[in-house]
Amino acid sequence: MPGPRGAGALLLGLSLAACGGGVVPPARITPAPVIADPVIEEGRTPAMRAPVIRAPAPVVSIVPATPLRAVPVTVAPGAATALAAGILPGPSVADLPMTEAQAEAGRTAFALSCPGLTRRADASGLTRGADWGPACDAARAVGAGQARSFFAAYFEAVQVGDGQAFATGYYEPEIAGSRERRAGYDVPIYARPGDLVDVDLGLFSDELKGRKIRGRVEGTNFVPYPDRARIEEGALAGRARVIAWAADPVEFFFLQIQGSGRLRLPDGGVMRIGYETQNGRAYTGIGKLMRDRGLLQPGQASMQGIVGWLRANPEQGRTLMRENRSFVFFRELSTAPLGAMGYPVAGRVSAAADPKFTPLGAPVFLSLDRADATGLWVAQDTGGAIKGANRFDTFWGAGAFAEATAGGMSARGTAFLLLPKGTLARLNGARSGGVSDVSVATP
C-alpha cells in the first residue's frame, strides 16, 4: 500500500479496475502545466480553493509481449497458502529473459530485504529463514555485470498453483498540500487517532488466529471506528492530530488508495507522508461501483478516467467516494516510501504480494502480456486487495510517467517464484516422508 502503501496497503489496480496501457518513451510526456477546474465544496467559491496545477497525463501505449506458458494443473479449491496450492518446477533461472539491469535492481532489493527474510516466519509454508542465508550472503558481494549469474547460481524457479498471474500497478503520488491550514488548503490529513485500538482476535480464540480488527472503546463496549463520511464531516475534531492539509479532496482520496505520497508545499518544498494505519472499515473500490452503475464509458476504466468523472460530477463524486468507508491515517516520512517489510521500495522492481503465497522479500519473475511489466520483481510489500496465488501489484515510483503507467496497469501471464536452490527437493522429500500438509503439485 501498502511500499508506498505501508503494511496496510490499499491497492490502486482493483480500486480503479485499471485497463491496459503500455510503455512510451519519456519524450512523449508533455511538460506544459495546465490549470484544472477546481473542486468546489458546498458553500464555497472557486477563489477559496487553490487551483490544481497538473501537467497533461503522459500517453502510455501498449507494447505487447508473449508470456511464457505455465504448466497446466488443477488446483484444489480453497488453498490458503502456496504450500496448499502446490508447486511445480519452473524454467531454469538462467533461461528466464531478464536483463542484467533488471537482475542488478532485483539483487539490490533482495539484499535489502534479507534481514527480514531470514528472521520472518514464512506464511507461505515454502521456506525457512535459514534457507535464504547462502543467497543473502552472496548477494552482498556480487560484482558488476554478475547479477544474472548470481540469480542462476542461488535460485530455482517454481510455479505456484496454476501459475496464472495478474498484475496491477501503484505509484507514489504528488499532490498540493500545506503544513498549515490556509486559503485553498482545507482537506485535513490526519495522524493516527489516540483512541483507535487494534485488536488481535487470535489472543481470544485459536479459531481466529491471524484475524485483527480496529475500533474504539465507547463506555464498556468496543465499537467500529467512524467511517469516511463521518470523518469528513468532522468526527475526529479534537481526537486526531492534523499533520498537513491537502488542496484537493479527489487527489487526497487517491493518495489514500496509494497509501503514501508527496505533498507539494506552497513554498516549493516537499513533505513526504506514509501510511500509518486505517480506520478498520472495509475497503470498497469505486472503479467497480462505477462500472456496475454504467458511469464509465468504454476506455474510461483507468485512474485518469475515474478522476475525470469525479471532477465533472463533484457532488455525486463526493457521495461515491464516501462509499469507500475505509480511511487512511498518515505519518511524516524522512525516507523513501517503505513497504510492508519496513524497507524502502524502488520503482520498477518492488511489488506487493500476498505473503501466504509469496514469501516477503522473495524475487519473482513475471512473464506478462505487457513488455513494461515483464521482468524480475521483489515482493517487498502487501496490499489490502492483493490476495491469492500469483496476484501482484507492481510499484512504478513517482512522477507523471509512473502515475500514468500504474493507473492503467492490468497485465496477465505467468509468475515464477524464485526460491533458494534445494527448496523443491526438500519439500518433495517431506512429502515422500509422509508429511501430510506438504503439497507439491503434479500436472
Tab-separated table of C-alpha atoms in Angstrom:
chain	number	residue	atom	x	y	z
A	1	MET	CA	0.000	0.000	0.000
A	2	PRO	CA	0.846	-0.818	1.431
A	3	GLY	CA	5.650	0.108	-0.345
A	4	PRO	CA	4.321	3.488	-0.519
A	5	ARG	CA	1.192	1.987	0.925
A	6	GLY	CA	2.764	0.588	4.075
A	7	ALA	CA	1.735	-2.508	5.985
A	8	GLY	CA	-1.953	-2.000	5.410
A	9	ALA	CA	-1.601	-1.214	1.755
A	10	LEU	CA	-4.616	-0.331	-0.334
A	11	LEU	CA	-4.303	-1.193	-3.952
A	12	LEU	CA	-4.941	1.110	-6.849
A	13	GLY	CA	-5.334	-1.535	-9.509
A	14	LEU	CA	-8.519	-3.157	-8.249
A	15	SER	CA	-9.980	0.058	-6.922
A	16	LEU	CA	-9.791	1.574	-10.363
A	17	ALA	CA	-10.335	-1.539	-12.428
A	18	ALA	CA	-7.359	-0.368	-14.427
A	19	CYS	CA	-7.332	-1.116	-18.117
A	20	GLY	CA	-4.292	-1.986	-20.173
A	21	GLY	CA	-1.715	0.653	-21.064
A	22	GLY	CA	1.885	0.402	-22.112
A	23	VAL	CA	5.281	1.974	-22.087
A	24	VAL	CA	6.150	5.055	-24.096
A	25	PRO	CA	9.447	6.977	-24.223
A	26	PRO	CA	9.662	9.828	-21.673
A	27	ALA	CA	9.871	12.282	-24.567
A	28	ARG	CA	6.157	11.684	-25.115
A	29	ILE	CA	5.424	13.419	-21.775
A	30	THR	CA	4.195	16.965	-22.357
A	31	PRO	CA	5.634	19.194	-19.598
A	32	ALA	CA	3.491	22.308	-20.021
A	33	PRO	CA	1.252	22.691	-16.950
A	34	VAL	CA	-2.457	23.316	-17.169
A	35	ILE	CA	-4.909	24.503	-14.559
A	36	ALA	CA	-7.665	22.025	-13.898
A	37	ASP	CA	-11.122	23.101	-12.795
A	38	PRO	CA	-11.054	23.487	-9.005
A	39	VAL	CA	-13.220	21.176	-6.974
A	40	ILE	CA	-15.716	23.373	-5.131
A	41	GLU	CA	-17.142	22.311	-1.803
A	42	GLU	CA	-20.717	23.171	-0.920
A	43	GLY	CA	-20.964	26.810	0.123
A	44	ARG	CA	-17.514	27.715	-1.207
A	45	THR	CA	-16.397	29.831	-4.136
A	46	PRO	CA	-13.579	28.950	-6.541
A	47	ALA	CA	-11.431	31.723	-5.063
A	48	MET	CA	-11.435	29.945	-1.702
A	49	ARG	CA	-9.651	26.900	-3.109
A	50	ALA	CA	-6.216	26.621	-4.679
A	51	PRO	CA	-6.293	25.623	-8.376
A	52	VAL	CA	-4.760	22.234	-9.057
A	53	ILE	CA	-1.750	22.609	-11.357
A	54	ARG	CA	-1.226	19.425	-13.334
A	55	ALA	CA	0.688	18.540	-16.441
A	56	PRO	CA	-1.276	16.654	-19.059
A	57	ALA	CA	-1.143	12.912	-18.424
A	58	PRO	CA	1.572	11.153	-20.449
A	59	VAL	CA	0.339	8.998	-23.279
A	60	VAL	CA	1.050	5.377	-22.379
A	61	SER	CA	0.808	2.967	-25.299
A	62	ILE	CA	0.805	-0.813	-25.125
A	63	VAL	CA	3.910	-2.759	-26.006
A	64	PRO	CA	2.624	-6.346	-26.092
A	65	ALA	CA	4.654	-9.348	-25.041
A	66	THR	CA	4.117	-13.104	-25.181
A	67	PRO	CA	4.182	-14.697	-21.709
A	68	LEU	CA	5.970	-17.955	-21.004
A	69	ARG	CA	3.447	-20.745	-20.631
A	70	ALA	CA	2.560	-22.194	-17.268
A	71	VAL	CA	2.254	-25.938	-16.732
A	72	PRO	CA	-1.487	-26.765	-16.738
A	73	VAL	CA	-2.520	-28.078	-13.328
A	74	THR	CA	-5.673	-28.462	-11.318
A	75	VAL	CA	-5.506	-26.628	-8.003
A	76	ALA	CA	-7.630	-27.755	-5.099
A	77	PRO	CA	-10.243	-25.076	-4.330
A	78	GLY	CA	-9.774	-23.092	-1.159
A	79	ALA	CA	-5.974	-23.460	-0.955
A	80	ALA	CA	-4.933	-20.945	1.705
A	81	THR	CA	-1.153	-20.994	1.199
A	82	ALA	CA	1.372	-21.661	-1.544
A	83	LEU	CA	2.142	-24.974	0.094
A	84	ALA	CA	-1.516	-25.981	-0.086
A	85	ALA	CA	-1.858	-24.732	-3.671
A	86	GLY	CA	1.123	-26.865	-4.683
A	87	ILE	CA	4.331	-26.003	-6.503
A	88	LEU	CA	5.992	-27.259	-9.672
A	89	PRO	CA	9.483	-26.731	-11.054
A	90	GLY	CA	9.684	-23.797	-13.445
A	91	PRO	CA	12.224	-22.960	-16.142
A	92	SER	CA	15.904	-22.712	-15.385
A	93	VAL	CA	16.594	-19.299	-13.879
A	94	ALA	CA	19.438	-18.886	-16.370
A	95	ASP	CA	16.881	-19.161	-19.189
A	96	LEU	CA	14.487	-16.524	-17.856
A	97	PRO	CA	14.574	-13.492	-20.176
A	98	MET	CA	15.681	-10.928	-17.615
A	99	THR	CA	18.160	-8.216	-18.485
A	100	GLU	CA	21.317	-7.593	-16.490
A	101	ALA	CA	19.878	-4.238	-15.422
A	102	GLN	CA	16.713	-5.922	-14.101
A	103	ALA	CA	18.800	-8.530	-12.333
A	104	GLU	CA	21.008	-5.899	-10.678
A	105	ALA	CA	18.000	-3.885	-9.494
A	106	GLY	CA	16.456	-7.098	-8.181
A	107	ARG	CA	19.685	-8.094	-6.441
A	108	THR	CA	19.839	-4.734	-4.671
A	109	ALA	CA	16.224	-5.006	-3.476
A	110	PHE	CA	16.691	-8.635	-2.464
A	111	ALA	CA	19.835	-7.860	-0.441
A	112	LEU	CA	17.985	-5.039	1.314
A	113	SER	CA	15.181	-7.458	2.223
A	114	CYS	CA	17.466	-10.213	3.525
A	115	PRO	CA	17.325	-9.334	7.255
A	116	GLY	CA	13.548	-9.652	7.141
A	117	LEU	CA	13.646	-12.786	5.012
A	118	THR	CA	15.929	-14.622	7.396
A	119	ARG	CA	14.060	-13.718	10.583
A	120	ARG	CA	10.404	-13.721	9.496
A	121	ALA	CA	8.197	-16.780	9.637
A	122	ASP	CA	7.244	-17.573	6.042
A	123	ALA	CA	3.436	-17.625	5.937
A	124	SER	CA	3.522	-19.375	2.545
A	125	GLY	CA	4.966	-22.512	4.174
A	126	LEU	CA	7.617	-22.850	1.471
A	127	THR	CA	10.804	-21.682	3.165
A	128	ARG	CA	12.591	-21.368	6.494
A	129	GLY	CA	14.661	-18.373	7.480
A	130	ALA	CA	17.923	-20.279	7.245
A	131	ASP	CA	17.143	-21.320	3.660
A	132	TRP	CA	17.859	-17.788	2.483
A	133	GLY	CA	21.236	-17.471	4.222
A	134	PRO	CA	23.568	-18.545	1.381
A	135	ALA	CA	21.851	-16.352	-1.211
A	136	CYS	CA	21.736	-13.402	1.167
A	137	ASP	CA	25.435	-13.747	1.974
A	138	ALA	CA	26.315	-13.957	-1.713
A	139	ALA	CA	24.041	-11.044	-2.723
A	140	ARG	CA	26.219	-8.551	-0.878
A	141	ALA	CA	29.347	-9.464	-2.831
A	142	VAL	CA	28.129	-9.666	-6.436
A	143	GLY	CA	30.427	-7.910	-8.872
A	144	ALA	CA	29.460	-5.633	-11.732
A	145	GLY	CA	27.720	-7.473	-14.552
A	146	GLN	CA	27.233	-10.633	-12.465
A	147	ALA	CA	23.670	-10.206	-11.201
A	148	ARG	CA	22.071	-12.624	-13.685
A	149	SER	CA	24.715	-15.207	-12.848
A	150	PHE	CA	24.020	-14.684	-9.147
A	151	PHE	CA	20.334	-15.499	-9.529
A	152	ALA	CA	21.103	-18.515	-11.728
A	153	ALA	CA	23.578	-19.853	-9.132
A	154	TYR	CA	21.458	-19.470	-5.996
A	155	PHE	CA	17.814	-19.733	-7.076
A	156	GLU	CA	15.368	-22.121	-8.679
A	157	ALA	CA	12.120	-21.035	-10.309
A	158	VAL	CA	8.858	-22.640	-9.199
A	159	GLN	CA	5.274	-22.323	-10.324
A	160	VAL	CA	2.761	-21.802	-7.512
A	161	GLY	CA	-0.570	-23.451	-8.236
A	162	ASP	CA	-1.629	-22.820	-11.830
A	163	GLY	CA	0.901	-20.009	-12.191
A	164	GLN	CA	-1.657	-17.715	-13.810
A	165	ALA	CA	-0.516	-14.198	-12.869
A	166	PHE	CA	-2.454	-10.951	-12.716
A	167	ALA	CA	-0.564	-7.706	-12.097
A	168	THR	CA	-1.777	-4.179	-11.479
A	169	GLY	CA	0.266	-1.110	-10.564
A	170	TYR	CA	0.726	1.556	-7.919
A	171	TYR	CA	2.908	4.639	-7.559
A	172	GLU	CA	3.895	7.458	-5.205
A	173	PRO	CA	1.592	10.401	-5.995
A	174	GLU	CA	2.408	14.064	-5.519
A	175	ILE	CA	-0.409	16.445	-4.628
A	176	ALA	CA	-0.720	20.059	-3.493
A	177	GLY	CA	-0.568	20.374	0.305
A	178	SER	CA	0.407	22.643	3.172
A	179	ARG	CA	1.737	22.081	6.668
A	180	GLU	CA	-0.658	24.751	7.954
A	181	ARG	CA	-4.270	25.382	7.066
A	182	ARG	CA	-4.552	28.300	4.680
A	183	ALA	CA	-6.868	29.545	1.940
A	184	GLY	CA	-7.331	26.768	-0.587
A	185	TYR	CA	-5.868	24.047	1.654
A	186	ASP	CA	-8.642	22.736	3.876
A	187	VAL	CA	-8.676	18.931	3.491
A	188	PRO	CA	-7.203	17.573	6.755
A	189	ILE	CA	-4.577	14.829	6.645
A	190	TYR	CA	-4.804	13.046	9.988
A	191	ALA	CA	-2.251	11.183	12.047
A	192	ARG	CA	-3.363	8.057	13.873
A	193	PRO	CA	-6.102	8.974	16.384
A	194	GLY	CA	-5.271	8.322	20.023
A	195	ASP	CA	-8.470	6.353	20.594
A	196	LEU	CA	-8.013	3.941	17.663
A	197	VAL	CA	-7.423	0.446	19.055
A	198	ASP	CA	-6.065	-2.646	17.261
A	199	VAL	CA	-7.382	-5.998	18.487
A	200	ASP	CA	-5.702	-9.321	17.699
A	201	LEU	CA	-8.613	-11.758	17.780
A	202	GLY	CA	-6.189	-14.679	17.884
A	203	LEU	CA	-5.477	-13.793	21.511
A	204	PHE	CA	-9.061	-14.716	22.336
A	205	SER	CA	-9.600	-17.804	20.201
A	206	ASP	CA	-7.361	-20.187	18.296
A	207	GLU	CA	-10.019	-20.275	15.578
A	208	LEU	CA	-9.472	-16.541	15.000
A	209	LYS	CA	-5.698	-16.624	14.695
A	210	GLY	CA	-4.461	-14.205	12.067
A	211	ARG	CA	-7.568	-12.026	12.231
A	212	LYS	CA	-7.443	-8.464	13.508
A	213	ILE	CA	-9.981	-5.689	13.878
A	214	ARG	CA	-9.815	-1.969	14.683
A	215	GLY	CA	-12.232	0.226	16.554
A	216	ARG	CA	-12.576	2.308	19.697
A	217	VAL	CA	-13.852	1.897	23.232
A	218	GLU	CA	-17.182	3.528	23.984
A	219	GLY	CA	-18.088	3.079	27.630
A	220	THR	CA	-17.752	-0.639	28.209
A	221	ASN	CA	-18.205	-1.541	24.554
A	222	PHE	CA	-15.784	-1.915	21.669
A	223	VAL	CA	-17.379	-0.288	18.614
A	224	PRO	CA	-16.425	0.321	14.968
A	225	TYR	CA	-14.396	3.428	14.257
A	226	PRO	CA	-16.072	6.295	12.329
A	227	ASP	CA	-16.177	5.710	8.596
A	228	ARG	CA	-15.032	8.034	5.796
A	229	ALA	CA	-18.258	10.053	5.685
A	230	ARG	CA	-18.278	10.733	9.420
A	231	ILE	CA	-14.575	11.597	9.447
A	232	GLU	CA	-15.017	14.039	6.572
A	233	GLU	CA	-17.932	15.585	8.466
A	234	GLY	CA	-15.686	16.283	11.466
A	235	ALA	CA	-15.929	13.196	13.690
A	236	LEU	CA	-12.212	13.413	14.542
A	237	ALA	CA	-12.193	17.034	15.644
A	238	GLY	CA	-10.041	17.183	18.776
A	239	ARG	CA	-9.341	13.444	18.639
A	240	ALA	CA	-6.634	13.228	15.970
A	241	ARG	CA	-3.696	15.449	15.102
A	242	VAL	CA	-3.726	17.051	11.653
A	243	ILE	CA	-0.237	16.716	10.152
A	244	ALA	CA	-0.991	18.659	6.950
A	245	TRP	CA	-3.748	19.989	4.711
A	246	ALA	CA	-4.446	18.955	1.126
A	247	ALA	CA	-5.825	21.273	-1.530
A	248	ASP	CA	-7.946	18.799	-3.457
A	249	PRO	CA	-10.186	16.104	-1.918
A	250	VAL	CA	-10.096	13.991	-5.097
A	251	GLU	CA	-6.296	13.945	-5.209
A	252	PHE	CA	-6.146	13.154	-1.494
A	253	PHE	CA	-8.618	10.286	-1.962
A	254	PHE	CA	-6.285	8.660	-4.476
A	255	LEU	CA	-3.245	9.321	-2.318
A	256	GLN	CA	-5.053	7.357	0.402
A	257	ILE	CA	-5.503	4.482	-2.018
A	258	GLN	CA	-1.778	4.531	-2.739
A	259	GLY	CA	-1.012	4.737	0.979
A	260	SER	CA	1.777	7.301	0.736
A	261	GLY	CA	2.916	10.219	-1.355
A	262	ARG	CA	4.441	13.649	-1.549
A	263	LEU	CA	2.839	16.967	-0.636
A	264	ARG	CA	3.958	19.799	-2.895
A	265	LEU	CA	4.119	22.730	-0.462
A	266	PRO	CA	3.290	26.370	-1.317
A	267	ASP	CA	6.938	27.403	-0.867
A	268	GLY	CA	8.092	24.786	-3.360
A	269	GLY	CA	9.223	22.297	-0.731
A	270	VAL	CA	8.089	18.692	-0.451
A	271	MET	CA	6.664	16.853	2.552
A	272	ARG	CA	6.610	13.070	2.334
A	273	ILE	CA	3.818	11.209	4.118
A	274	GLY	CA	3.332	7.489	4.565
A	275	TYR	CA	0.677	5.044	5.703
A	276	GLU	CA	0.392	4.663	9.466
A	277	THR	CA	-2.878	2.776	9.821
A	278	GLN	CA	-6.524	2.894	8.741
A	279	ASN	CA	-9.876	3.012	10.490
A	280	GLY	CA	-10.677	-0.690	10.268
A	281	ARG	CA	-13.573	-0.266	7.865
A	282	ALA	CA	-13.825	-2.455	4.764
A	283	TYR	CA	-12.262	-1.106	1.604
A	284	THR	CA	-14.515	-0.627	-1.431
A	285	GLY	CA	-13.063	0.046	-4.878
A	286	ILE	CA	-15.067	2.800	-6.526
A	287	GLY	CA	-13.975	1.731	-10.006
A	288	LYS	CA	-16.124	-1.400	-9.770
A	289	LEU	CA	-19.056	0.590	-8.415
A	290	MET	CA	-18.806	2.982	-11.347
A	291	ARG	CA	-18.615	0.166	-13.878
A	292	ASP	CA	-21.574	-1.636	-12.340
A	293	ARG	CA	-23.645	1.568	-12.449
A	294	GLY	CA	-22.730	2.427	-16.012
A	295	LEU	CA	-20.962	5.660	-15.043
A	296	LEU	CA	-17.832	4.952	-17.075
A	297	GLN	CA	-17.717	4.957	-20.842
A	298	PRO	CA	-15.538	2.478	-22.761
A	299	GLY	CA	-11.907	3.428	-22.259
A	300	GLN	CA	-12.563	5.333	-19.017
A	301	ALA	CA	-11.846	2.477	-16.590
A	302	SER	CA	-8.442	3.831	-15.605
A	303	MET	CA	-7.409	6.129	-12.806
A	304	GLN	CA	-7.349	9.049	-15.215
A	305	GLY	CA	-10.854	8.292	-16.493
A	306	ILE	CA	-12.235	7.938	-12.992
A	307	VAL	CA	-10.629	11.185	-11.817
A	308	GLY	CA	-12.108	12.971	-14.840
A	309	TRP	CA	-15.603	11.743	-13.956
A	310	LEU	CA	-15.237	12.746	-10.299
A	311	ARG	CA	-14.153	16.241	-11.296
A	312	ALA	CA	-17.007	16.604	-13.768
A	313	ASN	CA	-19.549	15.433	-11.154
A	314	PRO	CA	-18.281	16.856	-7.812
A	315	GLU	CA	-21.373	16.248	-5.665
A	316	GLN	CA	-22.028	12.742	-6.995
A	317	GLY	CA	-18.309	12.103	-6.791
A	318	ARG	CA	-18.103	13.010	-3.114
A	319	THR	CA	-21.008	10.675	-2.342
A	320	LEU	CA	-19.401	7.920	-4.385
A	321	MET	CA	-16.011	8.284	-2.684
A	322	ARG	CA	-17.724	8.008	0.691
A	323	GLU	CA	-18.972	4.555	-0.283
A	324	ASN	CA	-15.373	3.520	0.330
A	325	ARG	CA	-15.718	3.619	4.115
A	326	SER	CA	-12.025	2.941	4.700
A	327	PHE	CA	-9.965	5.971	5.745
A	328	VAL	CA	-6.158	6.073	5.959
A	329	PHE	CA	-4.089	7.875	8.612
A	330	PHE	CA	-0.572	9.107	7.861
A	331	ARG	CA	2.761	9.990	9.386
A	332	GLU	CA	5.505	12.197	8.030
A	333	LEU	CA	8.374	10.307	6.421
A	334	SER	CA	12.015	11.278	6.367
A	335	THR	CA	12.973	8.484	3.961
A	336	ALA	CA	11.768	6.977	0.706
A	337	PRO	CA	8.421	5.110	0.822
A	338	LEU	CA	8.544	1.977	2.948
A	339	GLY	CA	6.994	-1.368	2.103
A	340	ALA	CA	5.343	-3.826	4.451
A	341	MET	CA	8.764	-5.228	5.378
A	342	GLY	CA	9.845	-1.808	6.634
A	343	TYR	CA	12.390	-1.247	3.844
A	344	PRO	CA	12.351	1.423	1.102
A	345	VAL	CA	10.678	0.316	-2.109
A	346	ALA	CA	12.033	1.079	-5.570
A	347	GLY	CA	10.179	1.854	-8.769
A	348	ARG	CA	10.111	-0.878	-11.420
A	349	VAL	CA	11.485	-3.512	-9.031
A	350	SER	CA	9.349	-3.634	-5.851
A	351	ALA	CA	5.955	-5.331	-5.869
A	352	ALA	CA	3.176	-6.137	-3.440
A	353	ALA	CA	2.097	-9.758	-2.995
A	354	ASP	CA	0.077	-11.970	-0.685
A	355	PRO	CA	2.567	-13.293	1.914
A	356	LYS	CA	0.550	-16.507	2.187
A	357	PHE	CA	1.628	-17.314	-1.364
A	358	THR	CA	4.861	-15.359	-1.828
A	359	PRO	CA	7.499	-15.021	0.917
A	360	LEU	CA	8.025	-11.317	1.573
A	361	GLY	CA	11.442	-10.400	0.216
A	362	ALA	CA	11.489	-13.164	-2.405
A	363	PRO	CA	12.261	-12.428	-6.067
A	364	VAL	CA	9.530	-13.164	-8.609
A	365	PHE	CA	9.840	-13.282	-12.383
A	366	LEU	CA	6.655	-12.038	-14.042
A	367	SER	CA	6.243	-13.104	-17.655
A	368	LEU	CA	3.294	-10.987	-18.770
A	369	ASP	CA	1.455	-9.787	-21.845
A	370	ARG	CA	2.946	-6.311	-21.364
A	371	ALA	CA	6.624	-5.703	-22.027
A	372	ASP	CA	6.951	-2.963	-19.409
A	373	ALA	CA	5.783	-5.191	-16.564
A	374	THR	CA	7.668	-8.315	-17.659
A	375	GLY	CA	10.827	-8.964	-15.694
A	376	LEU	CA	12.254	-9.501	-12.226
A	377	TRP	CA	10.392	-8.044	-9.238
A	378	VAL	CA	10.938	-8.391	-5.493
A	379	ALA	CA	7.947	-8.892	-3.171
A	380	GLN	CA	8.587	-6.181	-0.574
A	381	ASP	CA	5.040	-5.026	0.077
A	382	THR	CA	1.473	-6.158	0.677
A	383	GLY	CA	-1.912	-4.747	-0.291
A	384	GLY	CA	-5.400	-4.874	1.145
A	385	ALA	CA	-6.776	-6.312	-2.103
A	386	ILE	CA	-3.677	-8.253	-3.172
A	387	LYS	CA	-4.874	-11.699	-2.219
A	388	GLY	CA	-4.240	-15.173	-3.524
A	389	ALA	CA	-1.643	-17.001	-5.554
A	390	ASN	CA	0.120	-15.168	-8.392
A	391	ARG	CA	-1.529	-11.813	-7.652
A	392	PHE	CA	0.896	-8.874	-7.741
A	393	ASP	CA	0.817	-5.085	-7.605
A	394	THR	CA	3.878	-3.547	-9.272
A	395	PHE	CA	5.399	-0.291	-7.971
A	396	TRP	CA	6.417	2.324	-10.555
A	397	GLY	CA	7.920	5.109	-8.440
A	398	ALA	CA	6.893	8.771	-8.544
A	399	GLY	CA	6.068	11.301	-11.233
A	400	ALA	CA	3.694	11.684	-14.146
A	401	PHE	CA	5.005	8.686	-16.070
A	402	ALA	CA	4.743	6.427	-13.017
A	403	GLU	CA	1.195	7.661	-12.380
A	404	ALA	CA	0.107	7.067	-15.964
A	405	THR	CA	1.678	3.601	-16.109
A	406	ALA	CA	0.367	2.435	-12.728
A	407	GLY	CA	-3.091	3.873	-13.326
A	408	GLY	CA	-3.538	1.803	-16.464
A	409	MET	CA	-1.625	-1.314	-15.446
A	410	SER	CA	-3.501	-4.564	-15.958
A	411	ALA	CA	-1.328	-7.436	-17.155
A	412	ARG	CA	-1.765	-11.197	-17.279
A	413	GLY	CA	0.630	-14.045	-17.829
A	414	THR	CA	2.717	-16.431	-15.734
A	415	ALA	CA	4.550	-15.936	-12.432
A	416	PHE	CA	7.660	-17.852	-11.416
A	417	LEU	CA	8.656	-17.553	-7.768
A	418	LEU	CA	12.410	-17.696	-7.186
A	419	LEU	CA	13.318	-19.775	-4.138
A	420	PRO	CA	16.679	-20.882	-2.708
A	421	LYS	CA	18.066	-23.862	-4.607
A	422	GLY	CA	17.078	-27.122	-2.979
A	423	THR	CA	13.683	-25.896	-1.720
A	424	LEU	CA	11.677	-28.026	-4.128
A	425	ALA	CA	13.742	-31.126	-3.341
A	426	ARG	CA	13.296	-30.552	0.385
A	427	LEU	CA	9.530	-30.182	0.018
A	428	ASN	CA	9.370	-33.271	-2.188
A	429	GLY	CA	11.354	-35.155	0.453
A	430	ALA	CA	8.975	-34.033	3.173
A	431	ARG	CA	6.062	-35.176	1.066
A	432	SER	CA	7.541	-38.598	0.384
A	433	GLY	CA	8.352	-38.849	4.074
A	434	GLY	CA	4.683	-38.741	4.893
A	435	VAL	CA	4.212	-35.131	5.972
A	436	SER	CA	0.534	-34.691	5.080
A	437	ASP	CA	0.397	-30.898	4.862
A	438	VAL	CA	3.012	-30.646	2.111
A	439	SER	CA	1.575	-30.332	-1.386
A	440	VAL	CA	3.835	-30.459	-4.413
A	441	ALA	CA	1.628	-30.114	-7.476
A	442	THR	CA	1.728	-32.524	-10.363
A	443	PRO	CA	0.485	-31.880	-13.884
